[in-house]
């Protein structure tokens, strides 16, 4: 392994699949620093100065000030418009087939190297400032996973989270306030059909990423909520973390952990639950069964059934 190679657990999948909770649980383990959705750091952190998970604005958070200095000599030195331009040239769903084959034109290869080196420097700085061996990035987008897979300074491991698309579609249909800024704003909403198509694209893409040889572990949100401790043990092993006898932050009831104690952190962007600390329930959340109209449930199933079947969501137990 080249010197300075940084180990990263990249949490992938379509949003609303439990990635924030999973990221924060892994972040409770010793030697792990979970930093939220770094794909949004440039615009929402550096430019818009949105809130860090610790409650401070990005520009005033001591952790991110140190990371910016270690990675780039300070955030003022970062050309965010250049990062955005690079992203538009390499980090898009439409480039996934070419990224999967690895057959890139020399010029594209150079742009990809420049783009992913921004992330490599960022991850290395997070590891250095936090003193942790593993950085967890829950950016989720498959296209960024495909990009990072080619960066030699990153030891990338992908945790692909999958959740029943009917639950995901219900979640995307709801209006959710974003506590990330002082200005009232809401999280993006999708119609059930759009959410279903996004679910197909992202999940199929992660299946393809696994076939390129990238280390990838798939975990169903439903299995994780049924057996949090066992799931966390699997994830920790996959991420190369030492085995632990127990996870004291998981609280058992009747033998099965049903909640977790979460400490604060410095997540840079993500689901509003990134701000929640203390005791947090681990539950499957089945509201979609009664709150998502049956006609819409059928639309989602019709658009996603091949993958749903592959993941075991169409059987009697689903
Ligand atoms: Zn912070």
PDB file of C-alpha atoms and ligand atoms in Angstrom:
ATOM      1  CA  UNK A   1       0.000   0.000   0.000  1.00  0.00           C
ATOM      2  CA  UNK A   2       1.539   3.372  -0.981  1.00  0.00           C
ATOM      3  CA  UNK A   3       2.461   5.675   1.899  1.00  0.00           C
ATOM      4  CA  UNK A   4      -0.306   8.087   2.809  1.00  0.00           C
ATOM      5  CA  UNK A   5      -3.074   6.013   1.280  1.00  0.00           C
ATOM      6  CA  UNK A   6      -6.217   6.812   3.235  1.00  0.00           C
ATOM      7  CA  UNK A   7      -8.900   4.248   4.005  1.00  0.00           C
ATOM      8  CA  UNK A   8     -12.416   5.430   3.204  1.00  0.00           C
ATOM      9  CA  UNK A   9     -15.769   3.792   3.779  1.00  0.00           C
ATOM     10  CA  UNK A  10     -18.054   5.304   1.158  1.00  0.00           C
ATOM     11  CA  UNK A  11     -21.741   4.885   2.025  1.00  0.00           C
ATOM     12  CA  UNK A  12     -23.693   4.606  -1.219  1.00  0.00           C
ATOM     13  CA  UNK A  13     -27.269   4.183  -2.362  1.00  0.00           C
ATOM     14  CA  UNK A  14     -30.264   6.381  -3.056  1.00  0.00           C
ATOM     15  CA  UNK A  15     -30.975   8.947  -0.336  1.00  0.00           C
ATOM     16  CA  UNK A  16     -33.507   8.039   2.380  1.00  0.00           C
ATOM     17  CA  UNK A  17     -32.076   4.542   2.693  1.00  0.00           C
ATOM     18  CA  UNK A  18     -30.728   4.977   6.217  1.00  0.00           C
ATOM     19  CA  UNK A  19     -27.261   6.184   5.278  1.00  0.00           C
ATOM     20  CA  UNK A  20     -27.083   8.951   7.896  1.00  0.00           C
ATOM     21  CA  UNK A  21     -27.946   6.607  10.763  1.00  0.00           C
ATOM     22  CA  UNK A  22     -25.526   3.986   9.463  1.00  0.00           C
ATOM     23  CA  UNK A  23     -22.755   6.545   9.019  1.00  0.00           C
ATOM     24  CA  UNK A  24     -23.214   7.822  12.538  1.00  0.00           C
ATOM     25  CA  UNK A  25     -23.262   4.341  14.068  1.00  0.00           C
ATOM     26  CA  UNK A  26     -19.999   3.460  12.325  1.00  0.00           C
ATOM     27  CA  UNK A  27     -18.707   6.854  13.493  1.00  0.00           C
ATOM     28  CA  UNK A  28     -19.210   5.715  17.099  1.00  0.00           C
ATOM     29  CA  UNK A  29     -16.509   3.071  16.657  1.00  0.00           C
ATOM     30  CA  UNK A  30     -12.957   3.837  17.828  1.00  0.00           C
ATOM     31  CA  UNK A  31     -10.632   5.054  15.087  1.00  0.00           C
ATOM     32  CA  UNK A  32     -13.462   6.199  12.816  1.00  0.00           C
ATOM     33  CA  UNK A  33     -14.265   9.741  11.699  1.00  0.00           C
ATOM     34  CA  UNK A  34     -17.650  10.160   9.972  1.00  0.00           C
ATOM     35  CA  UNK A  35     -17.959  13.451   8.115  1.00  0.00           C
ATOM     36  CA  UNK A  36     -21.328  13.417   6.332  1.00  0.00           C
ATOM     37  CA  UNK A  37     -21.809  13.915   2.601  1.00  0.00           C
ATOM     38  CA  UNK A  38     -18.547  15.363   1.367  1.00  0.00           C
ATOM     39  CA  UNK A  39     -19.888  15.730  -2.171  1.00  0.00           C
ATOM     40  CA  UNK A  40     -21.767  18.765  -0.837  1.00  0.00           C
ATOM     41  CA  UNK A  41     -18.858  20.223   1.140  1.00  0.00           C
ATOM     42  CA  UNK A  42     -17.780  22.557  -1.666  1.00  0.00           C
ATOM     43  CA  UNK A  43     -21.105  24.312  -2.334  1.00  0.00           C
ATOM     44  CA  UNK A  44     -22.925  23.952   0.967  1.00  0.00           C
ATOM     45  CA  UNK A  45     -19.885  24.183   3.250  1.00  0.00           C
ATOM     46  CA  UNK A  46     -17.209  26.358   1.643  1.00  0.00           C
ATOM     47  CA  UNK A  47     -19.544  28.625  -0.392  1.00  0.00           C
ATOM     48  CA  UNK A  48     -22.894  28.704   1.443  1.00  0.00           C
ATOM     49  CA  UNK A  49     -21.382  28.293   4.925  1.00  0.00           C
ATOM     50  CA  UNK A  50     -24.152  25.957   6.065  1.00  0.00           C
ATOM     51  CA  UNK A  51     -24.142  24.384   9.511  1.00  0.00           C
ATOM     52  CA  UNK A  52     -21.770  21.624  10.540  1.00  0.00           C
ATOM     53  CA  UNK A  53     -23.180  18.722  12.591  1.00  0.00           C
ATOM     54  CA  UNK A  54     -21.597  20.338  15.674  1.00  0.00           C
ATOM     55  CA  UNK A  55     -23.936  23.331  15.267  1.00  0.00           C
ATOM     56  CA  UNK A  56     -21.300  25.871  14.193  1.00  0.00           C
ATOM     57  CA  UNK A  57     -21.304  27.285  10.688  1.00  0.00           C
ATOM     58  CA  UNK A  58     -18.812  25.534   8.414  1.00  0.00           C
ATOM     59  CA  UNK A  59     -16.510  28.557   8.384  1.00  0.00           C
ATOM     60  CA  UNK A  60     -16.417  28.746  12.185  1.00  0.00           C
ATOM     61  CA  UNK A  61     -16.150  25.041  12.977  1.00  0.00           C
ATOM     62  CA  UNK A  62     -12.681  24.442  14.444  1.00  0.00           C
ATOM     63  CA  UNK A  63     -12.530  20.928  12.975  1.00  0.00           C
ATOM     64  CA  UNK A  64     -13.176  22.042   9.392  1.00  0.00           C
ATOM     65  CA  UNK A  65     -10.854  25.039   9.784  1.00  0.00           C
ATOM     66  CA  UNK A  66      -8.047  22.637  10.629  1.00  0.00           C
ATOM     67  CA  UNK A  67      -9.004  20.225   7.846  1.00  0.00           C
ATOM     68  CA  UNK A  68      -9.043  23.045   5.286  1.00  0.00           C
ATOM     69  CA  UNK A  69      -5.618  24.183   6.406  1.00  0.00           C
ATOM     70  CA  UNK A  70      -4.156  20.665   6.337  1.00  0.00           C
ATOM     71  CA  UNK A  71      -5.686  19.787   2.960  1.00  0.00           C
ATOM     72  CA  UNK A  72      -5.340  22.993   0.972  1.00  0.00           C
ATOM     73  CA  UNK A  73      -3.599  25.600   3.131  1.00  0.00           C
ATOM     74  CA  UNK A  74      -7.026  27.029   4.026  1.00  0.00           C
ATOM     75  CA  UNK A  75     -10.449  27.073   2.357  1.00  0.00           C
ATOM     76  CA  UNK A  76      -9.620  30.395   0.689  1.00  0.00           C
ATOM     77  CA  UNK A  77      -7.109  28.485  -1.432  1.00  0.00           C
ATOM     78  CA  UNK A  78      -9.772  26.178  -2.869  1.00  0.00           C
ATOM     79  CA  UNK A  79     -11.184  27.058  -6.281  1.00  0.00           C
ATOM     80  CA  UNK A  80     -14.725  25.765  -5.764  1.00  0.00           C
ATOM     81  CA  UNK A  81     -15.771  26.677  -9.297  1.00  0.00           C
ATOM     82  CA  UNK A  82     -12.931  24.504 -10.613  1.00  0.00           C
ATOM     83  CA  UNK A  83     -14.145  21.573  -8.476  1.00  0.00           C
ATOM     84  CA  UNK A  84     -17.687  22.126  -9.833  1.00  0.00           C
ATOM     85  CA  UNK A  85     -16.375  22.247 -13.410  1.00  0.00           C
ATOM     86  CA  UNK A  86     -14.410  19.033 -12.900  1.00  0.00           C
ATOM     87  CA  UNK A  87     -17.455  17.402 -11.371  1.00  0.00           C
ATOM     88  CA  UNK A  88     -19.518  18.275 -14.439  1.00  0.00           C
ATOM     89  CA  UNK A  89     -16.860  16.673 -16.677  1.00  0.00           C
ATOM     90  CA  UNK A  90     -16.403  13.354 -14.839  1.00  0.00           C
ATOM     91  CA  UNK A  91     -18.826  12.878 -11.915  1.00  0.00           C
ATOM     92  CA  UNK A  92     -22.179  12.327 -13.621  1.00  0.00           C
ATOM     93  CA  UNK A  93     -24.385   9.271 -14.045  1.00  0.00           C
ATOM     94  CA  UNK A  94     -23.906   9.405 -17.816  1.00  0.00           C
ATOM     95  CA  UNK A  95     -20.150   8.835 -17.432  1.00  0.00           C
ATOM     96  CA  UNK A  96     -20.605   5.682 -15.333  1.00  0.00           C
ATOM     97  CA  UNK A  97     -20.335   3.219 -18.259  1.00  0.00           C
ATOM     98  CA  UNK A  98     -16.993   4.724 -19.334  1.00  0.00           C
ATOM     99  CA  UNK A  99     -15.750   4.893 -15.724  1.00  0.00           C
ATOM    100  CA  UNK A 100     -16.757   1.251 -15.228  1.00  0.00           C
ATOM    101  CA  UNK A 101     -14.757   0.126 -18.262  1.00  0.00           C
ATOM    102  CA  UNK A 102     -11.818   2.298 -17.269  1.00  0.00           C
ATOM    103  CA  UNK A 103     -11.352   3.202 -20.933  1.00  0.00           C
ATOM    104  CA  UNK A 104     -10.996   6.947 -20.614  1.00  0.00           C
ATOM    105  CA  UNK A 105      -9.404   9.360 -23.019  1.00  0.00           C
ATOM    106  CA  UNK A 106      -6.111  10.767 -21.715  1.00  0.00           C
ATOM    107  CA  UNK A 107      -7.647  14.209 -21.213  1.00  0.00           C
ATOM    108  CA  UNK A 108     -10.585  12.776 -19.229  1.00  0.00           C
ATOM    109  CA  UNK A 109      -8.156  10.700 -17.204  1.00  0.00           C
ATOM    110  CA  UNK A 110      -6.291  13.876 -16.247  1.00  0.00           C
ATOM    111  CA  UNK A 111      -9.504  15.633 -15.224  1.00  0.00           C
ATOM    112  CA  UNK A 112     -10.532  12.602 -13.174  1.00  0.00           C
ATOM    113  CA  UNK A 113      -7.150  12.553 -11.429  1.00  0.00           C
ATOM    114  CA  UNK A 114      -7.404  16.259 -10.628  1.00  0.00           C
ATOM    115  CA  UNK A 115     -10.989  15.912  -9.384  1.00  0.00           C
ATOM    116  CA  UNK A 116     -10.380  12.876  -7.178  1.00  0.00           C
ATOM    117  CA  UNK A 117      -7.149  14.334  -5.802  1.00  0.00           C
ATOM    118  CA  UNK A 118      -9.326  17.035  -4.143  1.00  0.00           C
ATOM    119  CA  UNK A 119     -11.116  14.232  -2.293  1.00  0.00           C
ATOM    120  CA  UNK A 120      -7.894  12.352  -1.531  1.00  0.00           C
ATOM    121  CA  UNK A 121      -6.420  15.493   0.077  1.00  0.00           C
ATOM    122  CA  UNK A 122      -9.637  16.079   1.981  1.00  0.00           C
ATOM    123  CA  UNK A 123      -9.837  12.511   3.307  1.00  0.00           C
ATOM    124  CA  UNK A 124      -6.150  12.521   4.280  1.00  0.00           C
ATOM    125  CA  UNK A 125      -6.626  15.809   6.144  1.00  0.00           C
ATOM    126  CA  UNK A 126      -9.719  14.469   7.955  1.00  0.00           C
ATOM    127  CA  UNK A 127      -7.721  11.396   9.012  1.00  0.00           C
ATOM    128  CA  UNK A 128      -4.809  13.565  10.152  1.00  0.00           C
ATOM    129  CA  UNK A 129      -6.867  16.119  12.100  1.00  0.00           C
ATOM    130  CA  UNK A 130      -9.124  13.512  13.724  1.00  0.00           C
ATOM    131  CA  UNK A 131      -6.323  11.023  14.334  1.00  0.00           C
ATOM    132  CA  UNK A 132      -8.558   8.307  12.860  1.00  0.00           C
ATOM    133  CA  UNK A 133      -7.621   5.455  10.500  1.00  0.00           C
ATOM    134  CA  UNK A 134     -10.971   5.301   8.738  1.00  0.00           C
ATOM    135  CA  UNK A 135     -12.950   8.154   7.191  1.00  0.00           C
ATOM    136  CA  UNK A 136     -16.656   7.592   6.492  1.00  0.00           C
ATOM    137  CA  UNK A 137     -18.119   9.611   3.630  1.00  0.00           C
ATOM    138  CA  UNK A 138     -21.860   9.166   3.094  1.00  0.00           C
ATOM    139  CA  UNK A 139     -22.007  11.073  -0.207  1.00  0.00           C
ATOM    140  CA  UNK A 140     -24.134   8.205  -1.578  1.00  0.00           C
ATOM    141  CA  UNK A 141     -23.908   9.066  -5.291  1.00  0.00           C
ATOM    142  CA  UNK A 142     -22.795   6.124  -7.406  1.00  0.00           C
ATOM    143  CA  UNK A 143     -21.007   8.347  -9.933  1.00  0.00           C
ATOM    144  CA  UNK A 144     -18.646   9.738  -7.262  1.00  0.00           C
ATOM    145  CA  UNK A 145     -17.961   6.177  -6.088  1.00  0.00           C
ATOM    146  CA  UNK A 146     -16.938   5.259  -9.639  1.00  0.00           C
ATOM    147  CA  UNK A 147     -14.620   8.293  -9.774  1.00  0.00           C
ATOM    148  CA  UNK A 148     -12.976   7.632  -6.403  1.00  0.00           C
ATOM    149  CA  UNK A 149     -12.426   4.003  -7.318  1.00  0.00           C
ATOM    150  CA  UNK A 150      -9.665   5.140  -9.722  1.00  0.00           C
ATOM    151  CA  UNK A 151      -7.818   7.362  -7.238  1.00  0.00           C
ATOM    152  CA  UNK A 152      -4.669   5.464  -6.124  1.00  0.00           C
ATOM    153  CA  UNK A 153      -4.292   7.448  -2.880  1.00  0.00           C
ATOM    154  CA  UNK A 154      -7.676   6.209  -1.603  1.00  0.00           C
ATOM    155  CA  UNK A 155      -8.274   2.713  -0.215  1.00  0.00           C
ATOM    156  CA  UNK A 156     -11.963   2.725  -1.104  1.00  0.00           C
ATOM    157  CA  UNK A 157     -14.561   0.396   0.385  1.00  0.00           C
ATOM    158  CA  UNK A 158     -18.173   0.909  -0.589  1.00  0.00           C
ATOM    159  CA  UNK A 159     -21.101   0.148   1.697  1.00  0.00           C
ATOM    160  CA  UNK A 160     -24.111  -0.114  -0.602  1.00  0.00           C
ATOM    161  CA  UNK A 161     -27.285   0.492   1.401  1.00  0.00           C
ATOM    162  CA  UNK A 162     -30.533  -0.740  -0.107  1.00  0.00           C
ATOM    163  CA  UNK A 163     -34.035  -0.072   1.211  1.00  0.00           C
ATOM    164  CA  UNK A 164     -37.473  -1.133   0.011  1.00  0.00           C
ATOM    165  CA  UNK A 165     -38.229   1.349  -2.825  1.00  0.00           C
ATOM    166  CA  UNK A 166     -41.778   1.866  -1.548  1.00  0.00           C
ATOM    167  CA  UNK A 167     -40.391   3.118   1.776  1.00  0.00           C
ATOM    168  CA  UNK A 168     -37.835   5.243  -0.078  1.00  0.00           C
ATOM    169  CA  UNK A 169     -40.490   6.706  -2.408  1.00  0.00           C
ATOM    170  CA  UNK A 170     -42.709   7.573   0.556  1.00  0.00           C
ATOM    171  CA  UNK A 171     -39.829   9.346   2.259  1.00  0.00           C
ATOM    172  CA  UNK A 172     -39.013  11.402  -0.869  1.00  0.00           C
ATOM    173  CA  UNK A 173     -42.684  12.450  -1.131  1.00  0.00           C
ATOM    174  CA  UNK A 174     -42.684  14.125   2.268  1.00  0.00           C
ATOM    175  CA  UNK A 175     -41.928  17.754   2.996  1.00  0.00           C
ATOM    176  CA  UNK A 176     -38.934  17.934   5.322  1.00  0.00           C
ATOM    177  CA  UNK A 177     -37.467  21.136   6.726  1.00  0.00           C
ATOM    178  CA  UNK A 178     -33.690  21.575   6.372  1.00  0.00           C
ATOM    179  CA  UNK A 179     -32.144  22.822   9.628  1.00  0.00           C
ATOM    180  CA  UNK A 180     -28.842  23.424   7.825  1.00  0.00           C
ATOM    181  CA  UNK A 181     -29.301  27.186   7.455  1.00  0.00           C
ATOM    182  CA  UNK A 182     -31.083  30.072   9.185  1.00  0.00           C
ATOM    183  CA  UNK A 183     -33.224  30.591   6.079  1.00  0.00           C
ATOM    184  CA  UNK A 184     -36.220  28.240   5.958  1.00  0.00           C
ATOM    185  CA  UNK A 185     -35.718  25.703   3.173  1.00  0.00           C
ATOM    186  CA  UNK A 186     -36.905  22.201   2.452  1.00  0.00           C
ATOM    187  CA  UNK A 187     -35.285  18.994   1.299  1.00  0.00           C
ATOM    188  CA  UNK A 188     -35.750  18.005  -2.332  1.00  0.00           C
ATOM    189  CA  UNK A 189     -38.939  16.069  -3.060  1.00  0.00           C
ATOM    190  CA  UNK A 190     -39.538  13.465  -5.766  1.00  0.00           C
ATOM    191  CA  UNK A 191     -42.768  11.978  -7.028  1.00  0.00           C
ATOM    192  CA  UNK A 192     -42.976   8.207  -6.318  1.00  0.00           C
ATOM    193  CA  UNK A 193     -42.291   7.449 -10.008  1.00  0.00           C
ATOM    194  CA  UNK A 194     -39.202   9.668 -10.076  1.00  0.00           C
ATOM    195  CA  UNK A 195     -37.951   8.219  -6.797  1.00  0.00           C
ATOM    196  CA  UNK A 196     -38.465   4.721  -8.221  1.00  0.00           C
ATOM    197  CA  UNK A 197     -36.422   5.516 -11.321  1.00  0.00           C
ATOM    198  CA  UNK A 198     -33.659   7.103  -9.253  1.00  0.00           C
ATOM    199  CA  UNK A 199     -33.686   4.003  -7.045  1.00  0.00           C
ATOM    200  CA  UNK A 200     -33.200   1.819 -10.122  1.00  0.00           C
ATOM    201  CA  UNK A 201     -30.343   3.934 -11.484  1.00  0.00           C
ATOM    202  CA  UNK A 202     -28.393   4.222  -8.234  1.00  0.00           C
ATOM    203  CA  UNK A 203     -28.783   0.609  -7.174  1.00  0.00           C
ATOM    204  CA  UNK A 204     -28.000  -0.811 -10.615  1.00  0.00           C
ATOM    205  CA  UNK A 205     -24.926   1.423 -10.727  1.00  0.00           C
ATOM    206  CA  UNK A 206     -23.630   0.070  -7.416  1.00  0.00           C
ATOM    207  CA  UNK A 207     -24.188  -3.460  -8.710  1.00  0.00           C
ATOM    208  CA  UNK A 208     -22.010  -2.533 -11.681  1.00  0.00           C
ATOM    209  CA  UNK A 209     -19.383  -0.978  -9.402  1.00  0.00           C
ATOM    210  CA  UNK A 210     -19.103  -4.277  -7.515  1.00  0.00           C
ATOM    211  CA  UNK A 211     -18.570  -6.093 -10.817  1.00  0.00           C
ATOM    212  CA  UNK A 212     -15.609  -3.836 -11.638  1.00  0.00           C
ATOM    213  CA  UNK A 213     -13.799  -5.368  -8.667  1.00  0.00           C
ATOM    214  CA  UNK A 214     -14.287  -2.462  -6.247  1.00  0.00           C
ATOM    215  CA  UNK A 215     -14.638  -3.792  -2.665  1.00  0.00           C
ATOM    216  CA  UNK A 216     -18.364  -3.428  -1.990  1.00  0.00           C
ATOM    217  CA  UNK A 217     -20.677  -4.736   0.689  1.00  0.00           C
ATOM    218  CA  UNK A 218     -24.413  -4.604   0.181  1.00  0.00           C
ATOM    219  CA  UNK A 219     -26.668  -4.223   3.201  1.00  0.00           C
ATOM    220  CA  UNK A 220     -30.452  -4.000   3.270  1.00  0.00           C
ATOM    221  CA  UNK A 221     -31.765  -1.335   5.630  1.00  0.00           C
ATOM    222  CA  UNK A 222     -34.416  -3.806   6.794  1.00  0.00           C
ATOM    223  CA  UNK A 223     -31.747  -6.357   7.801  1.00  0.00           C
ATOM    224  CA  UNK A 224     -29.753  -3.647   9.525  1.00  0.00           C
ATOM    225  CA  UNK A 225     -32.748  -2.513  11.611  1.00  0.00           C
ATOM    226  CA  UNK A 226     -33.657  -6.125  12.459  1.00  0.00           C
ATOM    227  CA  UNK A 227     -30.140  -6.986  13.563  1.00  0.00           C
ATOM    228  CA  UNK A 228     -28.172  -3.779  14.181  1.00  0.00           C
ATOM    229  CA  UNK A 229     -25.358  -5.362  16.143  1.00  0.00           C
ATOM    230  CA  UNK A 230     -24.736  -8.152  13.655  1.00  0.00           C
ATOM    231  CA  UNK A 231     -24.917  -5.695  10.750  1.00  0.00           C
ATOM    232  CA  UNK A 232     -22.535  -3.277  12.396  1.00  0.00           C
ATOM    233  CA  UNK A 233     -20.089  -6.114  13.048  1.00  0.00           C
ATOM    234  CA  UNK A 234     -20.183  -7.029   9.359  1.00  0.00           C
ATOM    235  CA  UNK A 235     -19.667  -3.425   8.276  1.00  0.00           C
ATOM    236  CA  UNK A 236     -16.789  -2.928  10.722  1.00  0.00           C
ATOM    237  CA  UNK A 237     -15.077  -6.073   9.465  1.00  0.00           C
ATOM    238  CA  UNK A 238     -15.557  -4.997   5.863  1.00  0.00           C
ATOM    239  CA  UNK A 239     -14.075  -1.574   6.661  1.00  0.00           C
ATOM    240  CA  UNK A 240     -11.009  -3.230   8.183  1.00  0.00           C
ATOM    241  CA  UNK A 241     -11.761  -2.242  11.768  1.00  0.00           C
ATOM    242  CA  UNK A 242     -10.639  -4.496  14.623  1.00  0.00           C
ATOM    243  CA  UNK A 243     -13.309  -6.808  16.039  1.00  0.00           C
ATOM    244  CA  UNK A 244     -15.012  -5.652  19.221  1.00  0.00           C
ATOM    245  CA  UNK A 245     -16.690  -7.843  21.843  1.00  0.00           C
ATOM    246  CA  UNK A 246     -19.615  -5.465  22.205  1.00  0.00           C
ATOM    247  CA  UNK A 247     -20.950  -2.098  21.126  1.00  0.00           C
ATOM    248  CA  UNK A 248     -21.835  -0.226  24.325  1.00  0.00           C
ATOM    249  CA  UNK A 249     -23.660   2.533  22.426  1.00  0.00           C
ATOM    250  CA  UNK A 250     -26.273   0.011  21.230  1.00  0.00           C
ATOM    251  CA  UNK A 251     -29.080  -0.409  23.743  1.00  0.00           C
ATOM    252  CA  UNK A 252     -30.748  -3.779  23.947  1.00  0.00           C
ATOM    253  CA  UNK A 253     -34.376  -4.437  24.840  1.00  0.00           C
ATOM    254  CA  UNK A 254     -35.518  -8.015  25.125  1.00  0.00           C
ATOM    255  CA  UNK A 255     -32.167  -9.146  23.784  1.00  0.00           C
ATOM    256  CA  UNK A 256     -32.237  -7.055  20.591  1.00  0.00           C
ATOM    257  CA  UNK A 257     -30.733  -3.560  20.285  1.00  0.00           C
ATOM    258  CA  UNK A 258     -33.465  -1.091  19.462  1.00  0.00           C
ATOM    259  CA  UNK A 259     -31.719   2.217  19.951  1.00  0.00           C
ATOM    260  CA  UNK A 260     -28.285   3.766  19.904  1.00  0.00           C
ATOM    261  CA  UNK A 261     -26.520   6.536  21.753  1.00  0.00           C
ATOM    262  CA  UNK A 262     -25.028   8.989  19.273  1.00  0.00           C
ATOM    263  CA  UNK A 263     -22.376  11.569  20.108  1.00  0.00           C
ATOM    264  CA  UNK A 264     -22.123  14.819  18.173  1.00  0.00           C
ATOM    265  CA  UNK A 265     -19.836  15.095  15.199  1.00  0.00           C
ATOM    266  CA  UNK A 266     -18.750  17.280  12.313  1.00  0.00           C
ATOM    267  CA  UNK A 267     -20.903  16.030   9.453  1.00  0.00           C
ATOM    268  CA  UNK A 268     -20.801  18.599   6.717  1.00  0.00           C
ATOM    269  CA  UNK A 269     -24.099  17.867   4.996  1.00  0.00           C
ATOM    270  CA  UNK A 270     -26.858  15.278   4.962  1.00  0.00           C
ATOM    271  CA  UNK A 271     -30.159  14.249   6.442  1.00  0.00           C
ATOM    272  CA  UNK A 272     -31.433  16.493   9.296  1.00  0.00           C
ATOM    273  CA  UNK A 273     -30.867  13.622  11.752  1.00  0.00           C
ATOM    274  CA  UNK A 274     -27.150  14.429  11.530  1.00  0.00           C
ATOM    275  CA  UNK A 275     -27.861  17.087  14.186  1.00  0.00           C
ATOM    276  CA  UNK A 276     -29.545  14.634  16.571  1.00  0.00           C
ATOM    277  CA  UNK A 277     -27.522  13.469  19.541  1.00  0.00           C
ATOM    278  CA  UNK A 278     -28.292  11.170  22.441  1.00  0.00           C
ATOM    279  CA  UNK A 279     -30.614   8.179  22.331  1.00  0.00           C
ATOM    280  CA  UNK A 280     -31.876   7.483  18.814  1.00  0.00           C
ATOM    281  CA  UNK A 281     -34.258   4.649  17.907  1.00  0.00           C
ATOM    282  CA  UNK A 282     -33.245   2.087  15.299  1.00  0.00           C
ATOM    283  CA  UNK A 283     -36.484   1.193  13.597  1.00  0.00           C
ATOM    284  CA  UNK A 284     -37.578   0.033  10.190  1.00  0.00           C
ATOM    285  CA  UNK A 285     -40.270   2.752   9.829  1.00  0.00           C
ATOM    286  CA  UNK A 286     -43.113   1.097   7.941  1.00  0.00           C
ATOM    287  CA  UNK A 287     -45.322   4.202   7.567  1.00  0.00           C
ATOM    288  CA  UNK A 288     -45.265   3.812   3.785  1.00  0.00           C
ATOM    289  CA  UNK A 289     -47.562   0.759   4.100  1.00  0.00           C
ATOM    290  CA  UNK A 290     -50.409   2.970   5.319  1.00  0.00           C
ATOM    291  CA  UNK A 291     -49.365   6.436   4.111  1.00  0.00           C
ATOM    292  CA  UNK A 292     -48.285   5.793   0.510  1.00  0.00           C
ATOM    293  CA  UNK A 293     -51.455   5.269  -1.560  1.00  0.00           C
ATOM    294  CA  UNK A 294     -51.750   1.748  -2.961  1.00  0.00           C
ATOM    295  CA  UNK A 295     -51.828   3.000  -6.543  1.00  0.00           C
ATOM    296  CA  UNK A 296     -48.474   4.680  -5.957  1.00  0.00           C
ATOM    297  CA  UNK A 297     -47.095   1.573  -4.290  1.00  0.00           C
ATOM    298  CA  UNK A 298     -48.014  -0.322  -7.463  1.00  0.00           C
ATOM    299  CA  UNK A 299     -46.311   2.299  -9.659  1.00  0.00           C
ATOM    300  CA  UNK A 300     -43.113   2.004  -7.621  1.00  0.00           C
ATOM    301  CA  UNK A 301     -43.202  -1.797  -7.738  1.00  0.00           C
ATOM    302  CA  UNK A 302     -43.850  -1.809 -11.499  1.00  0.00           C
ATOM    303  CA  UNK A 303     -40.825   0.441 -12.082  1.00  0.00           C
ATOM    304  CA  UNK A 304     -38.445  -1.371  -9.769  1.00  0.00           C
ATOM    305  CA  UNK A 305     -39.527  -5.026  -9.643  1.00  0.00           C
ATOM    306  CA  UNK A 306     -36.489  -6.677 -11.266  1.00  0.00           C
ATOM    307  CA  UNK A 307     -34.114  -5.238  -8.665  1.00  0.00           C
ATOM    308  CA  UNK A 308     -36.725  -5.535  -5.900  1.00  0.00           C
ATOM    309  CA  UNK A 309     -36.941  -9.243  -6.601  1.00  0.00           C
ATOM    310  CA  UNK A 310     -33.161  -9.521  -6.670  1.00  0.00           C
ATOM    311  CA  UNK A 311     -32.934  -7.915  -3.236  1.00  0.00           C
ATOM    312  CA  UNK A 312     -35.714 -10.107  -1.831  1.00  0.00           C
ATOM    313  CA  UNK A 313     -38.394  -7.430  -1.449  1.00  0.00           C
ATOM    314  CA  UNK A 314     -41.115  -9.295  -3.319  1.00  0.00           C
ATOM    315  CA  UNK A 315     -41.150 -12.443  -1.191  1.00  0.00           C
ATOM    316  CA  UNK A 316     -43.556 -13.264   1.621  1.00  0.00           C
ATOM    317  CA  UNK A 317     -41.193 -11.820   4.249  1.00  0.00           C
ATOM    318  CA  UNK A 318     -40.967  -8.397   2.592  1.00  0.00           C
TER     319      UNK A 318
HETATM  320 ZN1  LIG B   1     -18.152  21.079  13.296  1.00  0.00          ZN
END
